[in-house]
Structure formats: C-alpha cells, structure tokens
Tab-separated table of C-alpha atoms in Angstrom:
chain	number	residue	atom	x	y	z
A	20	MET	CA	31.716	-129.558	-25.420
A	21	ALA	CA	30.251	-126.281	-23.564
A	22	LYS	CA	31.277	-125.169	-20.536
A	23	LYS	CA	29.601	-123.196	-18.212
A	24	GLY	CA	30.221	-120.694	-15.605
A	25	ARG	CA	30.818	-122.150	-12.678
A	26	LEU	CA	29.999	-118.845	-10.812
A	27	THR	CA	26.234	-120.128	-8.632
A	28	PRO	CA	24.531	-118.872	-6.692
A	29	ASP	CA	25.589	-120.120	-3.570
A	30	LYS	CA	29.388	-117.475	-4.689
A	31	TRP	CA	27.281	-114.365	-4.997
A	32	GLY	CA	28.357	-111.686	-3.279
A	33	PRO	CA	26.068	-109.302	-0.776
A	34	PHE	CA	26.056	-107.191	-3.873
A	35	MET	CA	26.953	-106.237	-7.889
A	36	PRO	CA	29.110	-106.593	-9.518
A	37	VAL	CA	28.357	-110.124	-7.094
A	38	HIS	CA	32.424	-111.567	-8.394
A	39	SER	CA	32.980	-107.811	-6.441
A	40	PRO	CA	30.605	-106.540	-3.866
A	41	LEU	CA	30.931	-102.951	-3.321
A	42	ALA	CA	30.610	-103.907	0.664
A	43	GLY	CA	29.891	-105.953	2.964
A	44	LYS	CA	26.424	-107.780	4.778
A	45	ALA	CA	25.124	-105.186	7.122
A	46	PRO	CA	25.223	-103.606	10.504
A	47	TRP	CA	27.384	-101.092	9.025
A	48	HIS	CA	28.851	-99.240	12.238
A	49	TYR	CA	28.892	-95.943	12.342
A	50	ARG	CA	31.606	-93.089	14.263
A	51	ASP	CA	31.794	-89.696	14.604
A	52	THR	CA	28.958	-88.775	12.871
A	53	GLU	CA	27.659	-85.272	12.764
A	54	CYS	CA	24.890	-83.919	12.025
A	55	VAL	CA	22.353	-80.981	12.635
A	56	VAL	CA	18.923	-81.914	12.684
A	57	ILE	CA	15.372	-79.053	12.351
A	58	GLU	CA	12.134	-79.801	12.603
A	59	PHE	CA	8.861	-78.118	11.519
A	60	ALA	CA	5.692	-78.184	10.466
A	61	THR	CA	4.946	-78.199	7.056
A	62	ASP	CA	2.034	-78.860	4.601
A	63	ALA	CA	-0.555	-81.517	5.052
A	64	GLU	CA	-1.331	-81.310	0.855
A	65	THR	CA	2.136	-81.394	0.016
A	66	CYS	CA	3.150	-84.147	2.276
A	67	LEU	CA	0.044	-85.785	0.838
A	68	ASP	CA	1.237	-85.856	-2.638
A	69	LEU	CA	4.570	-87.169	-1.379
A	70	LEU	CA	3.078	-90.222	1.474
A	71	PRO	CA	3.036	-94.503	-0.195
A	72	SER	CA	-1.023	-94.817	-0.145
A	73	ASP	CA	-0.605	-97.313	2.855
A	74	LEU	CA	1.188	-94.713	4.908
A	75	GLU	CA	-1.484	-92.674	6.648
A	76	LEU	CA	-0.264	-88.156	7.997
A	77	PHE	CA	0.611	-87.915	11.269
A	78	GLU	CA	-1.332	-84.677	12.116
A	79	PRO	CA	-1.016	-81.579	12.328
A	80	ALA	CA	1.650	-81.673	10.401
A	81	THR	CA	5.584	-82.583	10.586
A	82	ALA	CA	9.080	-82.618	9.097
A	83	PHE	CA	11.773	-83.134	9.553
A	84	MET	CA	15.734	-82.573	7.740
A	85	VAL	CA	19.245	-83.858	9.030
A	86	ILE	CA	21.944	-82.619	7.144
A	87	GLU	CA	25.032	-84.644	8.147
A	88	THR	CA	28.531	-85.455	7.566
A	89	ASN	CA	30.023	-89.304	8.613
A	90	HIS	CA	33.642	-88.843	9.081
A	91	TRP	CA	34.432	-91.971	9.136
A	92	THR	CA	31.343	-95.128	7.658
A	93	THR	CA	33.013	-98.975	7.369
A	94	ILE	CA	31.770	-98.035	2.796
A	95	GLY	CA	33.740	-95.268	3.454
A	96	PRO	CA	32.714	-91.328	4.240
A	97	TYR	CA	30.437	-89.359	2.882
A	98	SER	CA	27.878	-86.522	3.947
A	99	GLU	CA	24.301	-87.049	3.509
A	100	VAL	CA	20.295	-84.575	3.434
A	101	TYR	CA	17.365	-87.219	4.033
A	102	ASN	CA	13.929	-85.212	5.451
A	103	GLY	CA	11.499	-87.195	6.733
A	104	ILE	CA	7.835	-86.866	6.841
A	105	LEU	CA	6.335	-87.897	10.321
A	106	CYS	CA	3.409	-91.181	9.247
A	107	THR	CA	1.785	-93.915	10.742
A	108	TRP	CA	1.594	-97.853	10.109
A	109	LYS	CA	-0.648	-99.617	11.555
A	110	GLY	CA	-1.012	-96.745	14.052
A	111	GLU	CA	3.321	-96.933	14.796
A	112	LEU	CA	4.733	-93.385	14.022
A	113	HIS	CA	7.729	-93.506	11.623
A	114	ALA	CA	9.261	-91.368	9.130
A	115	TYR	CA	9.049	-92.044	5.343
A	116	VAL	CA	11.729	-90.706	3.806
A	117	PRO	CA	11.193	-89.068	0.333
A	118	ALA	CA	14.947	-87.165	-0.101
A	119	VAL	CA	17.939	-88.663	0.248
A	120	TYR	CA	21.268	-86.911	-1.083
A	121	VAL	CA	24.437	-87.947	-0.905
A	122	THR	CA	28.056	-87.458	-1.538
A	123	GLY	CA	29.422	-90.713	-1.501
A	124	GLU	CA	28.837	-93.745	-4.379
A	125	ASN	CA	28.954	-96.513	-2.273
A	126	SER	CA	25.964	-95.229	0.140
A	127	GLN	CA	24.543	-93.932	-2.261
A	128	ILE	CA	24.276	-97.323	-4.429
A	129	LEU	CA	24.180	-99.371	-1.021
A	130	GLY	CA	21.299	-97.358	0.455
A	131	ARG	CA	18.927	-97.725	-2.873
A	132	GLU	CA	19.271	-101.472	-3.507
A	133	VAL	CA	18.981	-102.497	0.180
A	134	TYR	CA	16.451	-100.285	1.528
A	135	GLY	CA	14.997	-97.900	-1.474
A	136	PHE	CA	16.607	-94.889	-0.096
A	137	GLY	CA	15.864	-92.318	-3.268
A	138	LYS	CA	19.185	-91.334	-2.675
A	139	LYS	CA	20.202	-88.744	-5.870
A	140	ARG	CA	24.038	-87.184	-5.489
A	141	ALA	CA	25.080	-83.991	-4.589
A	142	HIS	CA	27.940	-82.014	-5.500
A	143	ARG	CA	28.888	-79.643	-1.526
A	144	ILE	CA	26.991	-80.779	1.698
A	145	GLU	CA	29.392	-79.017	4.036
A	146	LEU	CA	28.353	-78.574	8.383
A	147	ILE	CA	31.259	-75.646	9.106
A	148	ASN	CA	31.557	-74.340	12.898
A	149	HIS	CA	31.999	-70.335	13.479
A	150	ASP	CA	33.697	-69.107	16.217
A	151	ASP	CA	29.921	-67.579	17.420
A	152	GLY	CA	28.651	-70.953	18.549
A	153	GLN	CA	26.963	-71.155	15.011
A	154	VAL	CA	26.626	-74.922	13.092
A	155	GLU	CA	25.525	-73.705	9.586
A	156	ALA	CA	25.348	-76.178	7.351
A	157	ILE	CA	25.019	-76.180	3.244
A	158	MET	CA	23.742	-78.512	0.728
A	159	GLU	CA	24.514	-77.899	-3.034
A	160	VAL	CA	23.190	-80.031	-5.821
A	161	LYS	CA	24.893	-77.785	-8.367
A	162	ARG	CA	27.466	-76.096	-7.660
A	163	GLY	CA	26.520	-72.428	-6.203
A	164	ASP	CA	22.836	-73.209	-6.173
A	165	ARG	CA	22.739	-73.031	-2.208
A	166	ALA	CA	19.231	-75.829	-2.519
A	167	LEU	CA	19.157	-75.697	1.560
A	168	ARG	CA	20.915	-73.981	3.949
A	169	ALA	CA	20.056	-74.488	7.449
A	170	ILE	CA	21.342	-71.831	11.035
A	171	VAL	CA	21.417	-73.735	14.726
A	172	ARG	CA	22.728	-71.925	17.524
A	173	THR	CA	24.034	-74.359	21.007
A	174	ALA	CA	22.742	-72.719	23.347
A	175	ARG	CA	21.371	-75.401	25.429
A	176	ASN	CA	23.390	-79.105	26.325
A	177	GLU	CA	20.084	-81.953	26.196
A	178	PRO	CA	20.103	-85.078	27.728
A	179	ALA	CA	20.918	-87.888	24.482
A	180	SER	CA	17.193	-88.621	24.818
A	181	ALA	CA	17.275	-85.791	22.876
A	182	ILE	CA	18.037	-87.420	19.600
A	183	GLY	CA	15.230	-89.625	19.100
A	184	THR	CA	15.135	-92.921	17.398
A	185	LEU	CA	12.043	-93.250	14.995
A	186	PRO	CA	12.105	-95.998	12.393
A	187	LEU	CA	11.932	-95.118	9.031
A	188	ILE	CA	10.001	-96.639	5.856
A	189	CYS	CA	11.398	-96.056	1.961
A	190	LEU	CA	9.644	-97.358	-0.900
A	191	ARG	CA	11.581	-98.653	-3.047
A	192	VAL	CA	11.286	-99.949	-6.908
A	193	ILE	CA	13.286	-102.258	-8.971
A	194	PRO	CA	12.596	-101.437	-12.427
A	195	ASP	CA	11.450	-104.038	-15.030
A	196	ALA	CA	13.966	-104.688	-18.068
A	197	GLU	CA	11.589	-105.682	-20.510
A	198	GLY	CA	9.618	-101.698	-20.205
A	199	GLY	CA	6.601	-101.953	-18.567
A	200	ASP	CA	4.042	-100.124	-16.915
A	201	LYS	CA	4.729	-101.832	-13.336
A	202	PRO	CA	7.973	-102.599	-11.698
A	203	ALA	CA	9.556	-105.337	-11.566
A	204	LEU	CA	9.752	-105.105	-7.829
A	205	ALA	CA	7.418	-102.920	-5.021
A	206	GLN	CA	8.424	-102.797	-1.409
A	207	LEU	CA	7.083	-101.132	1.893
A	208	ILE	CA	10.118	-101.184	3.693
A	209	SER	CA	11.121	-99.927	7.243
A	210	VAL	CA	14.885	-99.416	8.707
A	211	LEU	CA	16.225	-98.113	12.483
A	212	PHE	CA	18.351	-96.134	11.871
A	213	SER	CA	19.990	-95.425	15.996
A	214	ALA	CA	21.800	-92.273	17.201
A	215	VAL	CA	24.046	-92.786	20.257
A	216	PRO	CA	25.587	-89.873	21.095
A	217	LEU	CA	28.966	-89.190	21.921
A	218	ILE	CA	29.157	-88.337	25.687
A	219	GLY	CA	31.947	-85.990	26.352
A	220	SER	CA	34.813	-86.168	29.984
A	221	ASP	CA	32.773	-84.838	31.704
A	222	GLY	CA	29.901	-87.036	31.194
A	223	LYS	CA	27.615	-84.748	28.806
A	224	ALA	CA	26.008	-85.667	25.605
A	225	GLU	CA	27.415	-83.632	23.107
A	226	VAL	CA	23.998	-82.700	21.603
A	227	TYR	CA	22.724	-78.625	21.147
A	228	SER	CA	20.001	-76.953	21.092
A	229	GLY	CA	18.998	-73.234	20.481
A	230	PRO	CA	16.923	-70.937	17.310
A	231	GLY	CA	17.441	-71.786	14.502
A	232	HIS	CA	16.416	-72.439	10.758
A	233	LEU	CA	15.923	-73.925	7.551
A	234	ALA	CA	15.323	-72.076	4.084
A	235	PHE	CA	15.356	-73.514	0.151
A	236	GLY	CA	17.600	-71.838	-2.645
A	237	SER	CA	17.371	-73.475	-5.838
A	238	PRO	CA	14.134	-76.172	-5.892
A	239	SER	CA	14.970	-79.140	-4.709
A	240	ASP	CA	13.386	-83.092	-3.456
A	241	ALA	CA	14.950	-82.015	0.480
A	242	GLN	CA	12.495	-79.160	-0.086
A	243	LEU	CA	9.548	-78.581	1.473
A	244	PRO	CA	6.784	-76.210	2.128
A	245	ILE	CA	8.369	-74.559	6.223
A	246	SER	CA	5.516	-73.675	9.009
A	247	THR	CA	7.171	-73.335	11.970
A	248	ILE	CA	10.003	-74.395	13.277
A	249	LEU	CA	9.965	-77.101	15.927
A	250	SER	CA	13.390	-77.517	17.294
A	251	CYS	CA	17.600	-77.041	16.519
A	252	LYS	CA	19.328	-79.904	16.843
A	253	TYR	CA	23.393	-80.261	16.905
A	254	ALA	CA	24.521	-83.286	17.568
A	255	ARG	CA	27.876	-85.753	17.185
A	256	PHE	CA	26.769	-89.891	17.554
A	257	ASN	CA	28.036	-93.590	16.527
A	258	ALA	CA	25.121	-95.349	15.256
A	259	ASP	CA	25.021	-99.356	13.140
A	260	LEU	CA	22.653	-98.987	10.450
A	261	PRO	CA	21.045	-102.428	10.077
A	262	TYR	CA	19.425	-104.485	7.531
A	263	GLY	CA	15.549	-103.889	7.534
A	264	LYS	CA	12.524	-104.901	7.698
A	265	VAL	CA	10.252	-105.358	5.054
A	266	LEU	CA	6.147	-103.850	5.364
A	267	LYS	CA	4.729	-104.770	2.390
A	268	THR	CA	5.012	-106.032	-1.341
A	269	PHE	CA	2.975	-105.140	-3.406
C-alpha cells in the first residue's frame, strides 16, 4: 500500500520551504537603523507610468529616496534602498514603492513574498559618516557603477516628528506556474513601517537635517527625475515591521 507524506498544512511554516522556514511570523524588529532620506519634486509623467491604475498621483509630483543600514534585525542585518511616489488610495495619502534594492537574502525573500516589494540585490549599499559633518549614502548595483549617491550635511537637530510615518503600497504579483498571461495572484498591499527615532542622553532625537543632494550614475530601478530637492535628513531609529493589509485583489 502506498504511503502518503505526513507534512499536512497545519504543520507548514509561514515561508518556504515550509518544513524549515527562513523566518518566524511578524512583527520583525529593527534596532539602531541608520538612514538618509531625500525628498524631492519629480516628473509627473514618469510617475504616472509607474503608478498602478487604482492609485492617484499626489500633485505636485513628489517622491522620496531612503538609503538605510539595518544594523540589527530579527531577520539579520542588511542595507536597503527604496523610493516612494506620493499618491492617494481612496483619498488617503500613501507612497507607492516601485523599486527596492537590498543586500540580504532573507530580507529580499520575505519582502517579496509577504508584501510584494519588488526587491532586487545590490552589490553595495553603504552610509559613510565623514569628519566634516556630512553623511554620504552610496548604492552600487554592480561593482563600481555608482548607481546612486546622496549627501546630507547634519546641520540642524530636528524633533522626532520630523521622521513622518506614511503607509507604503506595493503591487504583489505571483506568476502563473503554467505560463498563462495573467498572474496566479495580483494584489495591492499596504504596510505601515513606523520608525521611532532614537533619543540621546540629552533628550534630543537622533534626527538631523541640512543641505544635500541626490544624484544617479548607471541606470537602475530606483532612478527618478529630480526637479528640486525639498529636504534632506539623517536619522537613527528603531522600528517594528508588522503584517500589511490587502487593499485590492485583482
């Protein structure tokens, strides 16, 4: 008599491979993350080409770039670059994330499977603290290509509220394993990643702003047209990454 396997669905882990998943369930915890955030005015036509048709572009067209080093997380340390295009979903402000680059395998797999972040791997993502008070953020998708470079001078201390919290939206697509033109699953998913700035012994938040710039080298998914730099910030924070919410299943 043929014997059936004993790995029933009630024994599956939350991620593949289900008998030995790469991580436990959310929330995932982030401690002492270091980041540069550049907000800028951008080109509306470029943004409209990237936005899913259920989202409305916030005007004037505005985007931001986040370059961060997650020194410690419950899924392992990694660095990350992602951009967000301000948009609205049913009248509520969100940021659609068309591009993400990471340096860690666990973060890449988890982000794709749970939320639909279109994560790709980068050769190098690094934050460099210079002795003149400037923080430099660099991404190389391929070695030496200088795909992204940002600079912020830490001139002014800001309150913790200067690091705002905005729900992110991703388009999660699961391909059809039989090769059909339509995906097996497509969903708009939102997630709220709440950054809580670290507070120093003097009671001041670890958030600083000042002049800066953002420039692109070799083309990458993260590249967006820059019309005007609106703000540049450097911060250190803790955060928890929870599960998201399905806004729409196509």
